[in-house]
Short mmCIF file of C-alpha atoms and ligand atoms in Angstrom, two decimals:
data_model
loop_
_atom_site.label_atom_id
_atom_site.label_comp_id
_atom_site.label_asym_id
_atom_site.label_seq_id
_atom_site.Cartn_x
_atom_site.Cartn_y
_atom_site.Cartn_z
CA MET U 1 105.11 161.13 -85.28
CA LYS U 2 107.04 163.57 -87.40
CA ASP U 3 105.74 164.39 -90.83
CA ILE U 4 108.06 163.26 -93.60
CA TRP U 5 108.02 162.96 -97.41
CA GLN U 6 107.55 159.45 -98.69
CA SER U 7 110.15 159.94 -101.40
CA ARG U 8 112.63 162.41 -102.78
CA THR U 9 110.45 162.78 -105.87
CA SER U 10 107.53 163.87 -103.72
CA PHE U 11 109.62 166.61 -102.17
CA ILE U 12 111.06 167.81 -105.47
CA LEU U 13 107.68 167.85 -107.16
CA ALA U 14 106.11 169.69 -104.23
CA SER U 15 108.81 172.28 -104.32
CA ILE U 16 108.60 172.63 -108.09
CA GLY U 17 104.83 172.80 -107.85
CA SER U 18 105.09 175.65 -105.39
CA ALA U 19 107.46 177.55 -107.66
CA ILE U 20 105.59 176.98 -110.88
CA GLY U 21 102.39 178.97 -110.85
CA LEU U 22 100.36 181.42 -112.83
CA GLY U 23 103.42 183.66 -112.94
CA ASN U 24 105.28 181.31 -115.26
CA ILE U 25 102.62 181.71 -117.89
CA TRP U 26 101.31 185.20 -117.47
CA ARG U 27 104.23 187.02 -115.93
CA PHE U 28 107.52 185.65 -117.23
CA PRO U 29 106.84 185.84 -121.00
CA TYR U 30 105.67 189.41 -120.66
CA VAL U 31 108.53 190.51 -118.41
CA CYS U 32 110.96 188.89 -120.82
CA TYR U 33 109.44 190.63 -123.84
CA ALA U 34 109.33 194.01 -122.08
CA ASN U 35 112.93 193.81 -120.90
CA GLY U 36 114.96 193.09 -123.97
CA GLY U 37 113.36 189.89 -125.31
CA GLY U 38 115.94 187.12 -125.79
CA ALA U 39 118.62 189.32 -124.25
CA PHE U 40 116.68 189.23 -120.98
CA LEU U 41 117.67 185.62 -120.56
CA ILE U 42 121.19 186.77 -119.67
CA PRO U 43 120.28 188.89 -116.62
CA TYR U 44 117.63 186.33 -115.75
CA LEU U 45 120.15 183.51 -115.68
CA ILE U 46 122.63 185.59 -113.73
CA ALA U 47 119.91 186.52 -111.23
CA LEU U 48 119.01 182.86 -110.94
CA LEU U 49 122.59 181.81 -110.26
CA THR U 50 123.52 184.63 -107.90
CA SER U 51 120.29 185.08 -106.02
CA GLY U 52 117.63 182.50 -106.78
CA ILE U 53 119.67 179.35 -106.32
CA PRO U 54 121.71 180.65 -103.34
CA LEU U 55 118.48 181.53 -101.54
CA MET U 56 116.97 178.22 -102.47
CA VAL U 57 120.03 176.48 -101.01
CA LEU U 58 119.69 178.67 -97.94
CA GLU U 59 116.02 177.85 -97.41
CA PHE U 60 116.49 174.14 -98.04
CA SER U 61 119.49 173.96 -95.69
CA LEU U 62 117.73 175.88 -92.96
CA GLY U 63 114.60 173.74 -93.11
CA HIS U 64 116.61 170.55 -93.37
CA LYS U 65 119.05 171.37 -90.61
CA PHE U 66 116.53 172.40 -87.99
CA SER U 67 113.74 170.15 -89.21
CA LYS U 68 111.31 172.91 -88.34
CA PRO U 69 108.97 175.18 -90.29
CA ALA U 70 110.00 178.75 -91.01
CA PRO U 71 109.27 180.59 -87.71
CA ALA U 72 110.97 177.97 -85.54
CA ALA U 73 113.86 177.62 -87.99
CA PHE U 74 114.51 181.37 -87.93
CA GLY U 75 114.04 181.34 -84.16
CA ASN U 76 116.96 178.92 -83.95
CA ILE U 77 119.24 181.50 -85.51
CA LYS U 78 118.34 184.10 -82.93
CA LYS U 79 115.15 184.14 -80.98
CA GLY U 80 113.76 187.41 -82.37
CA PHE U 81 114.06 186.23 -85.96
CA GLU U 82 111.05 184.05 -85.34
CA VAL U 83 109.04 187.20 -86.11
CA LEU U 84 110.48 187.15 -89.62
CA GLY U 85 109.21 183.63 -90.14
CA TRP U 86 105.68 184.58 -89.12
CA PHE U 87 105.78 187.72 -91.20
CA ALA U 88 106.84 185.74 -94.27
CA LEU U 89 103.97 183.33 -93.74
CA LEU U 90 101.51 186.18 -93.31
CA ILE U 91 102.60 187.68 -96.61
CA GLY U 92 101.93 184.25 -98.11
CA PHE U 93 98.57 184.23 -96.38
CA GLY U 94 97.77 187.66 -97.85
CA ILE U 95 98.61 186.32 -101.27
CA VAL U 96 96.67 183.09 -101.04
CA THR U 97 93.46 184.94 -100.12
CA TYR U 98 93.35 186.50 -103.59
CA TYR U 99 95.27 183.81 -105.48
CA ALA U 100 92.37 181.50 -104.63
CA VAL U 101 89.92 184.00 -106.11
CA VAL U 102 91.84 184.04 -109.39
CA MET U 103 91.66 180.27 -109.36
CA GLY U 104 87.94 180.64 -108.74
CA TRP U 105 87.73 182.65 -111.95
CA CYS U 106 89.54 179.79 -113.69
CA PHE U 107 86.88 177.35 -112.44
CA ASN U 108 84.20 179.58 -113.92
CA TYR U 109 86.05 179.96 -117.20
CA LEU U 110 86.61 176.23 -117.36
CA GLY U 111 82.83 175.94 -117.41
CA TYR U 112 82.45 178.74 -119.97
CA SER U 113 84.88 176.95 -122.29
CA PHE U 114 82.34 174.25 -123.09
CA ASN U 115 80.20 176.63 -125.14
CA LEU U 116 82.63 179.55 -125.47
CA ALA U 117 80.23 181.55 -123.33
CA TRP U 118 82.43 184.65 -123.39
CA GLY U 119 81.16 185.45 -126.87
CA LYS U 120 82.84 187.89 -129.22
CA ASP U 121 83.58 190.78 -126.92
CA THR U 122 85.68 189.03 -124.30
CA GLN U 123 86.73 192.25 -122.67
CA THR U 124 83.19 193.42 -121.91
CA PHE U 125 82.34 189.89 -120.89
CA PHE U 126 85.16 189.65 -118.36
CA PHE U 127 84.97 193.09 -116.82
CA ASN U 128 81.31 194.00 -117.12
CA GLN U 129 79.41 190.74 -117.15
CA PHE U 130 81.60 188.42 -115.14
CA LEU U 131 83.28 190.72 -112.59
CA LYS U 132 80.65 193.49 -112.95
CA ILE U 133 83.48 195.83 -112.11
CA SER U 134 82.57 199.10 -110.38
CA ASP U 135 84.24 202.42 -111.08
CA SER U 136 86.55 202.56 -108.06
CA PRO U 137 87.79 200.44 -105.15
CA MET U 138 85.64 202.51 -102.80
CA HIS U 139 82.48 201.22 -104.51
CA ILE U 140 82.72 197.62 -103.61
CA GLY U 141 79.12 196.81 -104.55
CA SER U 142 77.55 193.40 -104.30
CA ILE U 143 79.16 189.99 -104.05
CA GLN U 144 79.26 188.00 -107.30
CA TRP U 145 77.99 184.57 -106.35
CA MET U 146 79.40 182.66 -109.30
CA ILE U 147 82.86 183.80 -108.25
CA VAL U 148 82.15 182.79 -104.66
CA LEU U 149 81.20 179.36 -105.97
CA GLY U 150 84.56 179.13 -107.74
CA LEU U 151 86.27 180.30 -104.57
CA VAL U 152 84.58 177.63 -102.47
CA LEU U 153 85.59 174.92 -104.95
CA THR U 154 89.15 176.19 -104.87
CA TRP U 155 89.34 176.09 -101.10
CA ILE U 156 87.88 172.61 -100.96
CA ALA U 157 90.59 171.51 -103.40
CA ILE U 158 93.34 173.27 -101.43
CA ILE U 159 92.36 171.83 -98.08
CA ALA U 160 91.89 168.35 -99.52
CA SER U 161 95.39 168.54 -100.99
CA ILE U 162 97.06 169.22 -97.65
CA TRP U 163 94.70 167.12 -95.56
CA LYS U 164 97.40 164.98 -93.97
CA GLY U 165 100.28 167.34 -94.58
CA PRO U 166 103.21 166.05 -96.62
CA ASN U 167 101.58 162.63 -96.88
CA THR U 168 98.77 164.01 -99.00
CA VAL U 169 100.80 166.74 -100.67
CA GLY U 170 103.38 164.18 -101.80
CA LYS U 171 100.69 162.30 -103.71
CA VAL U 172 98.76 165.25 -105.10
CA VAL U 173 101.80 166.94 -106.64
CA TYR U 174 102.34 164.08 -109.08
CA TYR U 175 99.14 165.27 -110.74
CA THR U 176 99.40 169.00 -110.21
CA VAL U 177 102.91 169.18 -111.65
CA ILE U 178 102.75 166.64 -114.43
CA ILE U 179 99.30 167.50 -115.81
CA PRO U 180 100.10 171.18 -116.50
CA TRP U 181 103.40 170.17 -118.11
CA ILE U 182 101.58 167.85 -120.49
CA ILE U 183 98.95 170.46 -121.29
CA LEU U 184 101.65 173.07 -121.80
CA ILE U 185 103.33 170.88 -124.40
CA VAL U 186 100.00 170.41 -126.17
CA LEU U 187 99.44 174.17 -126.15
CA VAL U 188 102.95 174.86 -127.46
CA ILE U 189 102.40 172.44 -130.34
CA ARG U 190 99.00 173.99 -131.05
CA GLY U 191 100.51 177.47 -130.83
CA ILE U 192 103.51 177.02 -133.08
CA THR U 193 101.51 175.30 -135.79
CA LEU U 194 99.17 178.28 -136.13
CA PRO U 195 99.73 180.82 -138.90
CA GLY U 196 101.57 183.89 -137.66
CA ALA U 197 103.23 182.00 -134.80
CA ILE U 198 106.73 182.86 -135.98
CA GLU U 199 105.99 186.57 -135.85
CA GLY U 200 104.88 186.20 -132.26
CA LEU U 201 107.98 184.23 -131.30
CA LYS U 202 110.18 186.83 -132.93
CA PHE U 203 108.68 189.39 -130.59
CA TYR U 204 109.32 187.18 -127.62
CA LEU U 205 112.90 186.30 -128.35
CA THR U 206 114.58 188.83 -130.63
CA PRO U 207 117.38 190.08 -128.40
CA LYS U 208 117.71 193.80 -127.78
CA PHE U 209 121.14 193.85 -126.27
CA SER U 210 120.98 197.55 -125.50
CA ALA U 211 118.48 196.63 -122.78
CA LEU U 212 121.33 195.11 -120.80
CA LEU U 213 122.64 198.60 -120.12
CA ASP U 214 119.42 199.56 -118.38
CA TYR U 215 119.56 198.85 -114.63
CA LYS U 216 115.78 198.44 -114.57
CA VAL U 217 116.13 195.33 -116.71
CA TRP U 218 118.46 193.83 -114.13
CA LEU U 219 116.09 194.70 -111.31
CA ALA U 220 113.25 193.12 -113.25
CA ALA U 221 115.31 189.95 -113.59
CA TYR U 222 116.01 189.73 -109.87
CA SER U 223 112.45 190.44 -108.90
CA GLN U 224 111.11 187.87 -111.36
CA VAL U 225 113.49 185.19 -110.07
CA PHE U 226 112.56 185.95 -106.51
CA PHE U 227 108.83 185.86 -107.08
CA SER U 228 108.95 182.88 -109.35
CA LEU U 229 110.80 180.49 -107.09
CA THR U 230 108.43 181.11 -104.17
CA ILE U 231 111.33 182.02 -101.91
CA GLY U 232 110.79 184.38 -99.01
CA PHE U 233 107.44 182.89 -98.00
CA GLY U 234 108.71 180.24 -95.63
CA VAL U 235 107.40 177.61 -98.04
CA GLN U 236 110.68 176.08 -99.17
CA ILE U 237 111.97 176.07 -95.58
CA THR U 238 108.90 174.21 -94.42
CA TYR U 239 108.95 171.74 -97.29
CA ALA U 240 112.64 171.01 -96.64
CA SER U 241 111.87 170.42 -92.98
CA PHE U 242 109.90 167.33 -93.99
CA LEU U 243 112.99 165.78 -95.60
CA PRO U 244 114.59 162.70 -94.12
CA ARG U 245 117.95 163.37 -92.44
CA ASP U 246 120.17 161.98 -95.17
CA SER U 247 118.67 163.65 -98.20
CA ASP U 248 120.42 165.94 -100.65
CA VAL U 249 120.19 169.72 -100.49
CA VAL U 250 122.23 171.39 -103.22
CA ASN U 251 121.19 169.15 -106.11
CA ASN U 252 117.57 169.57 -105.15
CA ALA U 253 117.89 173.35 -105.14
CA PHE U 254 119.40 173.40 -108.62
CA LEU U 255 116.87 170.93 -109.92
CA VAL U 256 113.87 172.86 -108.68
CA SER U 257 115.24 176.18 -109.92
CA PHE U 258 116.02 174.93 -113.40
CA ALA U 259 112.73 173.08 -113.75
CA ASN U 260 110.91 176.26 -112.85
CA ASN U 261 112.99 178.29 -115.24
CA ALA U 262 112.49 175.87 -118.09
CA THR U 263 108.73 175.94 -117.56
CA SER U 264 108.68 179.73 -117.79
CA PHE U 265 110.71 179.66 -120.95
CA VAL U 266 108.53 177.05 -122.62
CA GLY U 267 105.45 178.91 -121.36
CA GLY U 268 106.62 181.85 -123.44
CA PHE U 269 106.43 179.73 -126.58
CA ALA U 270 102.81 178.84 -125.88
CA VAL U 271 101.88 182.44 -125.17
CA PHE U 272 103.75 184.24 -127.92
CA SER U 273 103.05 181.81 -130.74
CA THR U 274 99.37 182.19 -129.96
CA LEU U 275 99.66 185.97 -129.77
CA GLY U 276 101.33 185.91 -133.19
CA TYR U 277 98.30 184.11 -134.55
CA TYR U 278 96.00 186.61 -132.90
CA ALA U 279 97.95 189.51 -134.39
CA GLN U 280 97.78 187.96 -137.81
CA GLN U 281 94.03 187.34 -137.62
CA THR U 282 93.21 190.81 -136.39
CA GLY U 283 95.84 192.74 -138.33
CA LEU U 284 97.10 194.34 -135.12
CA PRO U 285 100.84 194.43 -134.39
CA VAL U 286 101.98 191.89 -131.79
CA SER U 287 103.22 194.71 -129.58
CA GLU U 288 99.63 195.83 -129.17
CA VAL U 289 98.23 192.52 -128.14
CA VAL U 290 100.77 191.54 -125.49
CA LYS U 291 99.42 192.01 -122.02
CA SER U 292 100.31 190.31 -118.80
CA GLY U 293 98.26 189.06 -115.90
CA PRO U 294 94.52 188.52 -115.84
CA HIS U 295 94.03 190.37 -119.11
CA LEU U 296 96.08 187.77 -120.96
CA ALA U 297 94.28 184.81 -119.40
CA PHE U 298 90.72 186.08 -119.28
CA VAL U 299 90.46 188.45 -122.23
CA THR U 300 93.10 187.78 -124.87
CA TYR U 301 93.27 184.02 -124.52
CA PRO U 302 89.49 183.47 -124.66
CA THR U 303 89.39 185.59 -127.84
CA ILE U 304 92.08 183.47 -129.42
CA ILE U 305 90.44 180.24 -128.26
CA SER U 306 87.21 181.25 -130.02
CA MET U 307 89.17 181.88 -133.22
CA LEU U 308 90.80 178.46 -133.33
CA PRO U 309 89.97 176.51 -136.47
CA PHE U 310 88.90 173.31 -134.69
CA ALA U 311 88.09 171.98 -131.21
CA ALA U 312 88.12 175.49 -129.78
CA GLY U 313 86.24 174.50 -126.64
CA LEU U 314 88.66 171.68 -125.97
CA PHE U 315 91.61 174.05 -126.02
CA GLY U 316 89.72 176.37 -123.70
CA ILE U 317 89.19 173.53 -121.27
CA LEU U 318 92.85 172.55 -121.50
CA PHE U 319 94.03 176.11 -120.98
CA PHE U 320 91.99 176.75 -117.84
CA LEU U 321 92.69 173.29 -116.50
CA MET U 322 96.37 174.11 -116.92
CA LEU U 323 96.00 177.34 -114.99
CA LEU U 324 94.12 175.56 -112.22
CA THR U 325 96.67 172.79 -111.84
CA LEU U 326 99.53 175.28 -112.10
CA GLY U 327 98.05 177.49 -109.43
CA ILE U 328 96.82 175.00 -106.91
CA ASP U 329 100.17 173.65 -105.76
CA SER U 330 101.47 177.19 -105.30
CA ALA U 331 98.37 178.05 -103.31
CA PHE U 332 98.44 175.01 -101.09
CA SER U 333 102.17 175.35 -100.47
CA LEU U 334 101.46 178.69 -98.83
CA VAL U 335 98.69 177.16 -96.74
CA GLU U 336 100.75 174.13 -95.78
CA ALA U 337 103.65 176.32 -94.68
CA GLY U 338 101.28 178.28 -92.45
CA ALA U 339 99.47 175.23 -91.13
CA ALA U 340 102.69 173.34 -90.33
CA SER U 341 104.01 176.35 -88.43
CA ILE U 342 100.86 176.75 -86.36
CA ILE U 343 100.78 173.04 -85.59
CA ASP U 344 104.45 173.14 -84.62
CA LYS U 345 104.06 176.05 -82.23
CA PHE U 346 100.61 175.60 -80.77
CA LYS U 347 100.31 171.82 -80.98
CA LEU U 348 96.80 172.03 -82.39
CA LYS U 349 95.24 169.16 -84.28
CA ARG U 350 95.94 169.36 -88.01
CA ILE U 351 92.33 168.87 -88.99
CA TYR U 352 91.24 171.96 -87.02
CA VAL U 353 94.10 174.04 -88.34
CA ASN U 354 93.38 173.07 -91.95
CA ILE U 355 89.69 173.77 -91.74
CA GLY U 356 90.10 176.95 -89.69
CA PHE U 357 92.72 178.28 -92.07
CA GLY U 358 90.59 177.49 -95.12
CA ILE U 359 87.47 179.12 -93.72
CA ILE U 360 89.20 182.30 -92.55
CA ALA U 361 91.12 182.76 -95.80
CA MET U 362 88.01 182.06 -97.85
CA LEU U 363 85.93 184.59 -95.92
CA ILE U 364 88.60 187.25 -96.42
CA GLY U 365 88.67 186.32 -100.10
CA ILE U 366 85.00 187.32 -100.43
CA ILE U 367 86.17 190.95 -100.60
CA TYR U 368 87.72 190.15 -103.97
CA THR U 369 84.48 188.70 -105.29
CA THR U 370 82.68 192.02 -105.00
CA ARG U 371 82.35 194.52 -107.84
CA GLY U 372 85.32 196.48 -106.55
CA GLY U 373 87.27 193.25 -105.93
CA LEU U 374 89.66 193.48 -108.85
CA TYR U 375 90.95 196.84 -107.66
CA TRP U 376 91.69 195.48 -104.20
CA LEU U 377 93.26 192.39 -105.67
CA ASP U 378 95.55 194.59 -107.72
CA ILE U 379 96.58 196.79 -104.78
CA VAL U 380 97.16 193.95 -102.33
CA ASP U 381 99.09 191.97 -104.94
CA HIS U 382 101.38 194.90 -105.60
CA PHE U 383 102.17 195.48 -101.95
CA MET U 384 102.64 191.86 -100.96
CA ASN U 385 105.08 191.18 -103.78
CA ASN U 386 106.92 194.46 -104.03
CA TYR U 387 107.32 195.32 -100.38
CA GLY U 388 106.44 192.42 -98.09
CA LEU U 389 108.32 189.80 -100.03
CA LEU U 390 111.40 191.93 -100.62
CA VAL U 391 111.70 192.83 -96.95
CA VAL U 392 111.66 189.17 -96.06
CA GLY U 393 114.35 188.45 -98.66
CA ILE U 394 116.65 191.16 -97.37
CA ILE U 395 116.28 190.29 -93.68
CA GLU U 396 116.64 186.61 -94.47
CA CYS U 397 120.04 187.27 -96.04
CA ILE U 398 121.10 189.52 -93.19
CA ALA U 399 119.99 186.97 -90.61
CA ILE U 400 122.10 184.21 -92.14
CA GLY U 401 124.92 186.42 -93.39
CA TYR U 402 125.52 188.37 -90.20
CA PHE U 403 123.87 186.64 -87.27
CA TYR U 404 124.70 183.08 -88.06
CA ASN U 405 127.70 181.09 -89.02
CA HIS U 406 126.90 181.02 -92.72
CA LYS U 407 130.01 179.04 -93.48
CA GLU U 408 128.79 176.33 -91.23
CA LEU U 409 125.42 176.30 -92.95
CA ARG U 410 127.13 175.98 -96.33
CA GLU U 411 129.28 173.16 -95.02
CA TYR U 412 126.19 171.50 -93.66
CA ALA U 413 124.52 171.73 -97.08
CA ASN U 414 127.67 170.39 -98.74
CA SER U 415 127.93 167.50 -96.33
CA LYS U 416 124.51 166.37 -97.48
CA SER U 417 125.01 166.90 -101.18
CA ASP U 418 126.50 165.19 -104.20
CA PHE U 419 128.00 168.34 -105.55
CA THR U 420 129.08 171.18 -103.37
CA ILE U 421 129.00 174.93 -103.35
CA GLY U 422 131.96 177.21 -102.66
CA PRO U 423 132.48 180.53 -100.88
CA TRP U 424 130.72 182.34 -103.74
CA TRP U 425 127.55 181.36 -101.97
CA ASP U 426 128.58 183.34 -98.87
CA PHE U 427 129.27 186.34 -101.06
CA CYS U 428 125.84 186.13 -102.72
CA ILE U 429 124.03 185.84 -99.39
CA LYS U 430 126.05 188.43 -97.49
CA PHE U 431 126.42 191.11 -100.11
CA LEU U 432 125.02 190.63 -103.55
CA THR U 433 121.43 189.58 -102.89
CA PRO U 434 120.70 191.97 -100.02
CA ILE U 435 122.19 194.85 -101.98
CA VAL U 436 120.32 194.17 -105.22
CA VAL U 437 117.06 193.43 -103.44
CA GLY U 438 117.66 196.47 -101.24
CA ILE U 439 117.98 198.70 -104.31
CA LEU U 440 114.85 197.15 -105.71
CA PHE U 441 113.02 197.89 -102.50
CA VAL U 442 114.21 201.49 -102.29
CA THR U 443 113.34 202.24 -105.93
CA ASN U 444 109.88 200.84 -105.32
CA ILE U 445 109.42 202.96 -102.21
CA ILE U 446 110.52 206.10 -104.05
CA GLU U 447 107.98 205.37 -106.74
CA ARG U 448 105.26 204.99 -104.14
CA ILE U 449 106.21 208.27 -102.53
CA LYS U 450 105.95 210.00 -105.89
CA ALA U 451 102.52 208.66 -106.73
CA PRO U 452 100.06 206.14 -105.32
CA TYR U 453 100.11 202.73 -106.96
CA GLY U 454 98.15 202.31 -110.17
CA GLY U 455 96.47 205.72 -109.97
CA TYR U 456 94.30 204.70 -107.01
CA SER U 457 93.58 207.17 -104.22
CA ARG U 458 96.04 207.45 -101.35
CA PHE U 459 93.35 206.18 -99.04
CA ALA U 460 92.71 203.00 -101.01
CA GLU U 461 96.45 202.46 -101.29
CA PHE U 462 96.79 202.85 -97.55
CA LEU U 463 94.00 200.38 -96.75
CA GLY U 464 95.04 197.65 -99.18
CA GLY U 465 98.78 198.26 -98.89
CA TRP U 466 100.50 199.87 -95.96
CA LEU U 467 97.82 199.09 -93.39
CA LEU U 468 97.90 195.43 -94.29
CA ILE U 469 101.67 195.29 -93.95
CA ILE U 470 101.56 197.05 -90.57
CA LEU U 471 98.85 194.65 -89.45
CA PHE U 472 100.98 191.68 -90.49
CA ILE U 473 103.93 192.99 -88.52
CA ILE U 474 101.75 193.32 -85.42
CA ILE U 475 100.30 189.83 -85.83
CA ALA U 476 103.79 188.40 -86.43
CA VAL U 477 105.06 189.94 -83.20
CA PHE U 478 101.98 188.68 -81.37
CA LEU U 479 102.47 185.13 -82.64
CA PHE U 480 106.12 185.27 -81.69
CA ARG U 481 105.36 186.39 -78.15
CA THR U 482 102.65 183.82 -77.55
CA ARG U 483 104.01 180.93 -75.51
CA ARG U 484 105.00 177.81 -77.36
CA ARG U 485 103.09 174.70 -76.28
CA GLU U 486 105.25 171.72 -75.57
N1 LIG K 1 105.87 181.25 -107.80
C1 LIG K 1 104.54 181.48 -108.22
C2 LIG K 1 104.42 181.81 -109.67
O1 LIG K 1 105.36 181.96 -110.38
C3 LIG K 1 103.95 182.68 -107.64
C4 LIG K 1 103.62 182.59 -106.28
C5 LIG K 1 104.36 183.24 -105.42
C6 LIG K 1 102.53 181.89 -105.93
C7 LIG K 1 104.03 183.16 -104.16
C8 LIG K 1 102.19 181.82 -104.66
C9 LIG K 1 102.98 182.46 -103.76
O2 LIG K 1 103.31 181.97 -110.10
#
């Protein structure tokens, strides 16, 4: 029997859940602040309308039309494009191996929240006591067992959430989407009622219109949209393949994109109001306390939590619970997209695929639980998102724009939808998106030629970056060439 969503809401929530992740809280607010503050919303919105939503429509239509997960759907366009589908999934696989480790940290920090175990010096606590970070990626040192414990819990949660494919996912996402929204609202209210909050928000939103003249700001907007909507991983294609035949495409794409966008924007209020408070308490300027990524969640936020006037531990618990629920549906969407594709091609039993996938990805993740783990996490993250993902995006547009009757695909989407999209969509897919993403890709490559990423050695960069991408290409070709089981 074919897997299918029980309701439209299940599908929309699953798709939103995949899009909304840690990035909405620790990436968007920072990117926005660093690229013109409030003025950044203009390029962001334009990027969303000209690239994010068109690609979302593309992925939904493709999945819906062929009713197949990414590799098979691409294979229907032209046989060789199946490789692209597998490559996209492998990039997702590369990501989920470390994404789960970050969630493992969240599990640990959830526990630490009860007695604010991180103490006064949260930075030393995180880097030296918790991660026991070594001095370079080449010194990987011992495995940190508390992190492994968090990792195991994360994988149990991921596999349980996709146990029966869309049947289970469709139920789980009600919790993993709605709970973080509720917590986010609580955190926004807590944040904006703290002294100094306004100063923080001013930093976040004061528009610097001159930034709009900087092409880098526009590239940042496109790359944020791309990353944030979880497009280019085969996830949205696979999720749309579980839709019943008569369901809507275009509305759903807009809905998911705007919900994701709104969450990022609101997330900024929670983050920057709290940073304003932090700045006021410590006398530092806000510009010095804004950081993105793990530093924000595991160093700055714990410090602020400890400073809160009442129920500090409770807010710690809420914060890390929010990160966990935000992250898990992104993580399991990557796994589900992979699992569904393997089941589709090799006709294996879902239970074996789920468990096998979980165990392999978890074992690989152990690398990131070592003392050198954070360095590897950083390198792999950079390469997956800045090279792997962008390549998929470009080829995806070329595949549809030049090797397929894109007009027909648009008409197909329109025939299923309440409101329809015009030829502007063709323009975005054929020209605009591949060109902008192409420029993004080339600028990134030039930067890498000039200097290795993040000041690491060329060797470490090669191992965690290029080698991994080459390996994924080889595996993708191998999976493509393996015979399909009927
Ligand atoms: N869209 C997710 C976010 O904003 C990021 C993500 C991308 C997660 C790809 C998993 C895979 O956090």
